[in-house]
Amino acid sequence: MNYEIGKDYIKVFDKRQFNPIHILECGQIFCYNREGDIYKVYPLDQYAEIEEKEEYYIIRTQNPDFFANFFDLRRNYDEIKSKLSKFSIMKEPLDFGEGIRILNQDLFEMLISFIISANNNIKRIKLILGNIRRNLGEKIAENIYSFPSYQKLCTASEEFFKQMGAGYRAKYLVNVLKQTNPQKLIELQTLDSINLRKELLSLSGVGPKVADCIMLFGYHRGDVFPVDTWVQQMYCHFYENLENREQIRKNLLNEFGDLSGYAQQYLFYFSRTNLKNL
DNA sequence: TTCCAGGAGGGGG
DNA sequence: CCCCCTCATGGA
């Protein structure tokens, strides 16, 4: 893709392959804010601001290399979209979510974030994670705090996570911090998707859907299809009435193969914002 | 008031 | 294996 890296910025010229609104609002990330025309993004302990210019988007950051990888800039999404466009069901979602990219997010942050996401809504997920950041993280910008380190999170109690709003998921968080750590998650990268999924499923608070989200947004696996309530509604609307999410997942994986992860994100974004009006 | 949200854990059959 | 229930919380 056409982009330019400077000392403290990245300019992205191909607006059809990079739309910060769709990238950030499509449900894959919880650490961002919009202030006027500027998007502020703060994965892990990094920080960037994105603004649209006439000929390009500019990402202002002290760590452009990190965000070039974070925004998956080296991947050509024209190819992916071209292949996906052969599926008739993808026509509208591709148009609606033009410029979506699958982010390369931190494994440990994905684990914690998507445990909290279970049976929850995005607004409240952002709220809970923001509470945890504000209480355990370090200030990295005005009113913005870093994602806490593993060591810092380990000092937190179940009662603390409940106070942050995590509800009954507080117990899962305390448990999972004992089961694994960031380094162990990195070491799982070498596993094939079947065994990686098996390992993730052994963790507290990680079921089929959460495991698939971690694999897609953290490990960037294309051969996963997270099935949540929106995907299920989408499937019942466009394919057939099925209540078994595991069966839905298998069918969609069989349909989209290694492009499943990308297809899922377009379909999820489209369904969550439009399906209720169809 | 009831229902729902990027579901998972646990028990019983 | 499957089916059923429960688990906080806040907005609609």
Tab-separated table of C-alpha atoms (C1' of nucleotides) in Angstrom:
chain	number	residue	atom	x	y	z
A	1	MET	CA	0.000	0.000	0.000
A	2	ASN	CA	1.092	3.561	-0.620
A	3	TYR	CA	2.303	5.208	2.565
A	4	GLU	CA	5.202	7.318	3.796
A	5	ILE	CA	6.968	6.972	7.129
A	6	GLY	CA	8.575	10.020	8.702
A	7	LYS	CA	10.280	10.530	12.022
A	8	ASP	CA	7.076	11.308	13.887
A	9	TYR	CA	4.312	10.583	11.402
A	10	ILE	CA	2.911	8.240	8.797
A	11	LYS	CA	1.058	9.494	5.749
A	12	VAL	CA	-1.354	7.035	4.163
A	13	PHE	CA	-2.330	8.000	0.650
A	14	ASP	CA	-4.673	5.197	-0.340
A	15	LYS	CA	-7.944	6.134	1.324
A	16	ARG	CA	-9.763	3.181	-0.188
A	17	GLN	CA	-7.490	0.818	1.724
A	18	PHE	CA	-7.283	2.838	4.914
A	19	ASN	CA	-10.302	4.412	6.564
A	20	PRO	CA	-9.670	5.166	10.266
A	21	ILE	CA	-13.364	5.496	11.001
A	22	HIS	CA	-14.133	2.000	9.760
A	23	ILE	CA	-10.905	0.531	11.147
A	24	LEU	CA	-11.607	1.812	14.638
A	25	GLU	CA	-15.401	1.674	14.772
A	26	CYS	CA	-15.762	-1.824	13.331
A	27	GLY	CA	-15.465	-3.470	16.744
A	28	GLN	CA	-11.946	-4.890	16.799
A	29	ILE	CA	-10.438	-2.304	19.164
A	30	PHE	CA	-11.566	-0.692	22.392
A	31	CYS	CA	-8.742	1.806	23.058
A	32	TYR	CA	-9.569	4.832	20.953
A	33	ASN	CA	-11.465	8.104	21.190
A	34	ARG	CA	-12.787	10.556	18.659
A	35	GLU	CA	-12.432	14.228	19.448
A	36	GLY	CA	-13.889	16.293	16.665
A	37	ASP	CA	-12.189	15.242	13.464
A	38	ILE	CA	-9.260	13.621	15.243
A	39	TYR	CA	-9.052	9.997	16.306
A	40	LYS	CA	-6.822	9.192	19.261
A	41	VAL	CA	-5.552	5.598	19.428
A	42	TYR	CA	-3.679	4.161	22.380
A	43	PRO	CA	-2.889	0.445	22.131
A	44	LEU	CA	-0.685	-0.920	24.911
A	45	ASP	CA	1.520	2.016	25.995
A	46	GLN	CA	1.646	3.661	22.569
A	47	TYR	CA	-0.167	6.729	21.325
A	48	ALA	CA	-1.171	8.176	17.969
A	49	GLU	CA	-3.528	10.771	16.535
A	50	ILE	CA	-5.105	10.398	13.115
A	51	GLU	CA	-6.407	13.237	10.995
A	52	GLU	CA	-7.744	13.372	7.468
A	53	LYS	CA	-6.103	15.663	4.954
A	54	GLU	CA	-7.010	16.400	1.374
A	55	GLU	CA	-4.679	13.844	-0.215
A	56	TYR	CA	-3.982	11.481	2.671
A	57	TYR	CA	-4.524	10.505	6.279
A	58	ILE	CA	-1.782	11.524	8.678
A	59	ILE	CA	-0.918	9.429	11.728
A	60	ARG	CA	1.036	11.512	14.231
A	61	THR	CA	3.094	9.426	16.639
A	62	GLN	CA	6.496	9.169	18.284
A	63	ASN	CA	6.677	5.553	17.189
A	64	PRO	CA	5.729	5.312	13.501
A	65	ASP	CA	7.278	1.872	13.097
A	66	PHE	CA	5.015	0.448	15.774
A	67	PHE	CA	1.905	1.896	14.168
A	68	ALA	CA	2.900	0.871	10.655
A	69	ASN	CA	2.753	-2.700	11.906
A	70	PHE	CA	-0.263	-2.015	14.128
A	71	PHE	CA	-2.318	-0.800	11.168
A	72	ASP	CA	-1.068	-3.711	9.052
A	73	LEU	CA	0.125	-1.245	6.427
A	74	ARG	CA	2.338	-3.699	4.564
A	75	ARG	CA	-0.586	-5.886	3.578
A	76	ASN	CA	-2.415	-5.254	0.336
A	77	TYR	CA	-6.120	-5.138	1.117
A	78	ASP	CA	-7.086	-4.619	-2.517
A	79	GLU	CA	-6.229	-8.269	-3.101
A	80	ILE	CA	-8.230	-9.408	-0.103
A	81	LYS	CA	-11.239	-7.321	-1.038
A	82	SER	CA	-10.986	-8.501	-4.614
A	83	LYS	CA	-11.201	-12.135	-3.543
A	84	LEU	CA	-13.994	-11.427	-1.068
A	85	SER	CA	-16.004	-9.582	-3.708
A	86	LYS	CA	-16.559	-12.912	-5.490
A	87	PHE	CA	-18.991	-13.775	-2.688
A	88	SER	CA	-22.282	-12.077	-3.448
A	89	ILE	CA	-23.083	-11.753	0.245
A	90	MET	CA	-19.978	-9.590	0.675
A	91	LYS	CA	-20.994	-6.931	-1.839
A	92	GLU	CA	-22.766	-4.584	0.560
A	93	PRO	CA	-20.480	-5.175	3.566
A	94	LEU	CA	-17.376	-4.496	1.434
A	95	ASP	CA	-18.856	-1.247	0.236
A	96	PHE	CA	-20.114	-0.243	3.652
A	97	GLY	CA	-16.856	-0.956	5.493
A	98	GLU	CA	-14.460	0.199	2.804
A	99	GLY	CA	-11.021	0.809	4.261
A	100	ILE	CA	-11.288	-1.685	7.107
A	101	ARG	CA	-8.003	-3.294	8.056
A	102	ILE	CA	-7.399	-6.016	10.636
A	103	LEU	CA	-5.129	-4.519	13.279
A	104	ASN	CA	-2.105	-6.276	14.752
A	105	GLN	CA	-2.902	-5.856	18.419
A	106	ASP	CA	-1.089	-6.979	21.538
A	107	LEU	CA	-1.817	-10.587	22.498
A	108	PHE	CA	-2.155	-9.989	26.208
A	109	GLU	CA	-4.318	-6.912	25.741
A	110	MET	CA	-6.569	-8.927	23.422
A	111	LEU	CA	-6.871	-11.710	25.998
A	112	ILE	CA	-7.967	-9.366	28.781
A	113	SER	CA	-10.149	-7.227	26.533
A	114	PHE	CA	-12.116	-10.042	24.973
A	115	ILE	CA	-12.652	-11.861	28.244
A	116	ILE	CA	-14.412	-8.670	29.308
A	117	SER	CA	-16.300	-8.556	26.010
A	118	ALA	CA	-18.287	-11.715	26.758
A	119	ASN	CA	-22.036	-11.091	26.962
A	120	ASN	CA	-21.334	-7.364	27.008
A	121	ASN	CA	-21.699	-4.388	24.704
A	122	ILE	CA	-18.935	-2.387	23.090
A	123	LYS	CA	-19.683	0.845	24.889
A	124	ARG	CA	-19.435	-0.828	28.274
A	125	ILE	CA	-16.370	-2.857	27.283
A	126	LYS	CA	-14.620	0.408	26.482
A	127	LEU	CA	-15.767	1.822	29.801
A	128	ILE	CA	-14.456	-1.116	31.858
A	129	LEU	CA	-11.105	-1.207	30.058
A	130	GLY	CA	-10.819	2.553	30.472
A	131	ASN	CA	-11.429	2.182	34.208
A	132	ILE	CA	-8.690	-0.439	34.463
A	133	ARG	CA	-6.273	1.738	32.495
A	134	ARG	CA	-6.978	4.793	34.619
A	135	ASN	CA	-6.430	2.894	37.863
A	136	LEU	CA	-3.457	0.690	36.947
A	137	GLY	CA	-1.903	2.266	33.869
A	138	GLU	CA	0.403	5.208	33.438
A	139	LYS	CA	-0.525	8.508	31.886
A	140	ILE	CA	0.620	8.673	28.267
A	141	ALA	CA	-1.440	11.652	27.059
A	142	GLU	CA	-4.069	14.050	28.289
A	143	ASN	CA	-6.680	11.924	30.057
A	144	ILE	CA	-5.274	8.755	28.450
A	145	TYR	CA	-3.575	5.913	30.292
A	146	SER	CA	-1.563	2.928	29.128
A	147	PHE	CA	-2.746	-0.655	29.289
A	148	PRO	CA	-1.359	-1.965	32.602
A	149	SER	CA	1.620	-4.280	32.643
A	150	TYR	CA	1.108	-7.923	33.517
A	151	GLN	CA	2.860	-7.399	36.853
A	152	LYS	CA	0.557	-4.510	37.673
A	153	LEU	CA	-2.552	-6.470	36.742
A	154	CYS	CA	-1.430	-9.328	38.973
A	155	THR	CA	-1.639	-7.029	41.985
A	156	ALA	CA	-5.348	-6.495	41.341
A	157	SER	CA	-8.013	-8.452	43.218
A	158	GLU	CA	-11.338	-9.844	42.088
A	159	GLU	CA	-13.005	-7.088	44.058
A	160	PHE	CA	-10.965	-4.505	42.156
A	161	PHE	CA	-12.119	-5.816	38.783
A	162	LYS	CA	-15.699	-5.763	40.023
A	163	GLN	CA	-15.270	-2.147	41.005
A	164	MET	CA	-14.026	-1.489	37.479
A	165	GLY	CA	-17.375	-2.835	36.243
A	166	ALA	CA	-16.278	-6.265	35.054
A	167	GLY	CA	-19.072	-7.954	36.999
A	168	TYR	CA	-18.934	-11.743	37.085
A	169	ARG	CA	-15.993	-11.694	34.645
A	170	ALA	CA	-13.773	-10.424	37.457
A	171	LYS	CA	-13.159	-13.994	38.574
A	172	TYR	CA	-12.104	-15.029	35.065
A	173	LEU	CA	-9.563	-12.208	34.964
A	174	VAL	CA	-7.986	-13.149	38.284
A	175	ASN	CA	-7.812	-16.784	37.200
A	176	VAL	CA	-6.367	-16.157	33.763
A	177	LEU	CA	-3.587	-13.996	35.208
A	178	LYS	CA	-2.453	-17.052	37.136
A	179	GLN	CA	-2.739	-19.357	34.129
A	180	THR	CA	-0.718	-17.405	31.578
A	181	ASN	CA	1.327	-14.272	30.878
A	182	PRO	CA	2.399	-12.180	27.867
A	183	GLN	CA	5.495	-14.270	27.181
A	184	LYS	CA	3.560	-17.528	27.145
A	185	LEU	CA	1.093	-16.033	24.679
A	186	ILE	CA	3.961	-15.043	22.380
A	187	GLU	CA	5.336	-18.561	22.486
A	188	LEU	CA	2.020	-19.895	21.201
A	189	GLN	CA	2.573	-18.057	17.911
A	190	THR	CA	4.371	-21.060	16.427
A	191	LEU	CA	1.337	-23.312	16.818
A	192	ASP	CA	-1.017	-24.046	13.979
A	193	SER	CA	-4.500	-22.626	14.356
A	194	ILE	CA	-6.054	-25.837	15.641
A	195	ASN	CA	-3.594	-26.233	18.499
A	196	LEU	CA	-3.446	-22.513	19.201
A	197	ARG	CA	-7.213	-22.493	19.619
A	198	LYS	CA	-6.988	-25.512	21.887
A	199	GLU	CA	-4.494	-23.738	24.131
A	200	LEU	CA	-6.565	-20.564	24.304
A	201	LEU	CA	-9.718	-22.534	25.117
A	202	SER	CA	-8.005	-23.911	28.197
A	203	LEU	CA	-7.855	-20.425	29.706
A	204	SER	CA	-10.408	-19.106	32.183
A	205	GLY	CA	-13.039	-16.915	30.538
A	206	VAL	CA	-11.978	-17.969	27.045
A	207	GLY	CA	-14.618	-19.834	25.082
A	208	PRO	CA	-14.940	-20.445	21.332
A	209	LYS	CA	-15.842	-16.900	20.378
A	210	VAL	CA	-13.277	-15.145	22.580
A	211	ALA	CA	-10.557	-17.541	21.402
A	212	ASP	CA	-11.372	-16.754	17.782
A	213	CYS	CA	-11.224	-12.995	18.450
A	214	ILE	CA	-7.809	-13.308	20.085
A	215	MET	CA	-6.617	-15.389	17.142
A	216	LEU	CA	-7.902	-12.855	14.617
A	217	PHE	CA	-7.022	-9.530	16.235
A	218	GLY	CA	-3.888	-10.665	18.076
A	219	TYR	CA	-2.373	-13.543	16.143
A	220	HIS	CA	-3.784	-12.292	12.820
A	221	ARG	CA	-5.079	-15.717	11.807
A	222	GLY	CA	-7.274	-15.571	8.730
A	223	ASP	CA	-8.721	-19.041	9.227
A	224	VAL	CA	-11.006	-18.131	12.116
A	225	PHE	CA	-14.592	-16.911	12.149
A	226	PRO	CA	-15.729	-15.511	15.500
A	227	VAL	CA	-19.465	-16.074	15.878
A	228	ASP	CA	-21.211	-13.708	18.251
A	229	THR	CA	-24.821	-12.639	18.460
A	230	TRP	CA	-24.458	-10.296	15.451
A	231	VAL	CA	-22.814	-12.866	13.218
A	232	GLN	CA	-25.477	-15.333	14.246
A	233	GLN	CA	-28.205	-12.877	13.288
A	234	MET	CA	-26.428	-12.189	10.020
A	235	TYR	CA	-26.156	-15.902	9.277
A	236	CYS	CA	-29.829	-16.519	9.999
A	237	HIS	CA	-30.744	-13.578	7.805
A	238	PHE	CA	-28.589	-14.348	4.772
A	239	TYR	CA	-28.179	-18.129	4.907
A	240	GLU	CA	-30.471	-20.248	7.024
A	241	ASN	CA	-31.950	-20.439	10.491
A	242	LEU	CA	-29.376	-22.070	12.730
A	243	GLU	CA	-29.090	-21.696	16.493
A	244	ASN	CA	-25.916	-23.769	16.946
A	245	ARG	CA	-23.002	-21.330	16.835
A	246	GLU	CA	-20.427	-24.073	16.383
A	247	GLN	CA	-22.263	-25.253	13.281
A	248	ILE	CA	-22.494	-21.683	11.998
A	249	ARG	CA	-18.764	-21.279	12.542
A	250	LYS	CA	-17.939	-24.460	10.653
A	251	ASN	CA	-20.156	-23.512	7.737
A	252	LEU	CA	-18.686	-20.020	7.448
A	253	LEU	CA	-15.113	-21.341	7.750
A	254	ASN	CA	-15.872	-23.788	4.978
A	255	GLU	CA	-17.263	-20.935	2.892
A	256	PHE	CA	-14.470	-18.370	3.285
A	257	GLY	CA	-11.396	-20.472	4.126
A	258	ASP	CA	-8.285	-18.443	4.881
A	259	LEU	CA	-10.185	-15.228	4.252
A	260	SER	CA	-12.655	-15.992	7.042
A	261	GLY	CA	-11.242	-13.465	9.481
A	262	TYR	CA	-11.445	-10.623	7.008
A	263	ALA	CA	-14.911	-11.613	5.820
A	264	GLN	CA	-16.092	-11.828	9.400
A	265	GLN	CA	-15.047	-8.292	10.238
A	266	TYR	CA	-16.810	-6.785	7.237
A	267	LEU	CA	-19.924	-8.832	7.950
A	268	PHE	CA	-19.894	-8.046	11.662
A	269	TYR	CA	-19.526	-4.302	11.077
A	270	PHE	CA	-22.231	-4.275	8.447
A	271	SER	CA	-24.626	-6.386	10.481
A	272	ARG	CA	-24.188	-4.555	13.745
A	273	THR	CA	-25.008	-1.198	12.191
A	274	ASN	CA	-27.508	-2.174	9.515
A	275	LEU	CA	-29.134	-5.523	10.151
A	276	LYS	CA	-31.664	-4.274	12.668
A	277	ASN	CA	-33.049	-2.000	9.967
A	278	LEU	CA	-33.434	-4.650	7.279
B	1	DT	C1'	-40.206	-4.040	33.547
B	2	DT	C1'	-38.021	-6.855	30.512
B	3	DC	C1'	-34.623	-7.514	27.087
B	4	DC	C1'	-30.062	-7.309	25.258
B	5	DA	C1'	-24.989	-6.882	24.598
B	6	DG	C1'	-18.575	-9.218	20.142
B	7	DG	C1'	-20.586	-15.691	25.838
B	8	DA	C1'	-18.547	-18.703	29.179
B	9	DG	C1'	-18.778	-21.963	33.092
B	10	DG	C1'	-21.010	-25.531	35.318
B	11	DG	C1'	-24.362	-29.067	36.328
B	12	DG	C1'	-27.390	-32.726	34.865
B	13	DG	C1'	-29.048	-35.938	31.614
C	1	DC	C1'	-22.279	-35.421	23.727
C	2	DC	C1'	-26.206	-31.865	24.381
C	3	DC	C1'	-29.446	-28.847	27.010
C	4	DC	C1'	-30.275	-25.755	30.576
C	5	DC	C1'	-29.334	-22.239	33.882
C	6	DT	C1'	-26.714	-18.558	35.932
C	7	DC	C1'	-23.493	-15.053	35.939
C	8	DA	C1'	-23.090	-8.266	36.654
C	9	DT	C1'	-24.179	-4.177	34.518
C	10	DG	C1'	-26.338	-0.352	32.165
C	11	DG	C1'	-28.870	1.314	28.238
C	12	DA	C1'	-33.014	0.836	25.395
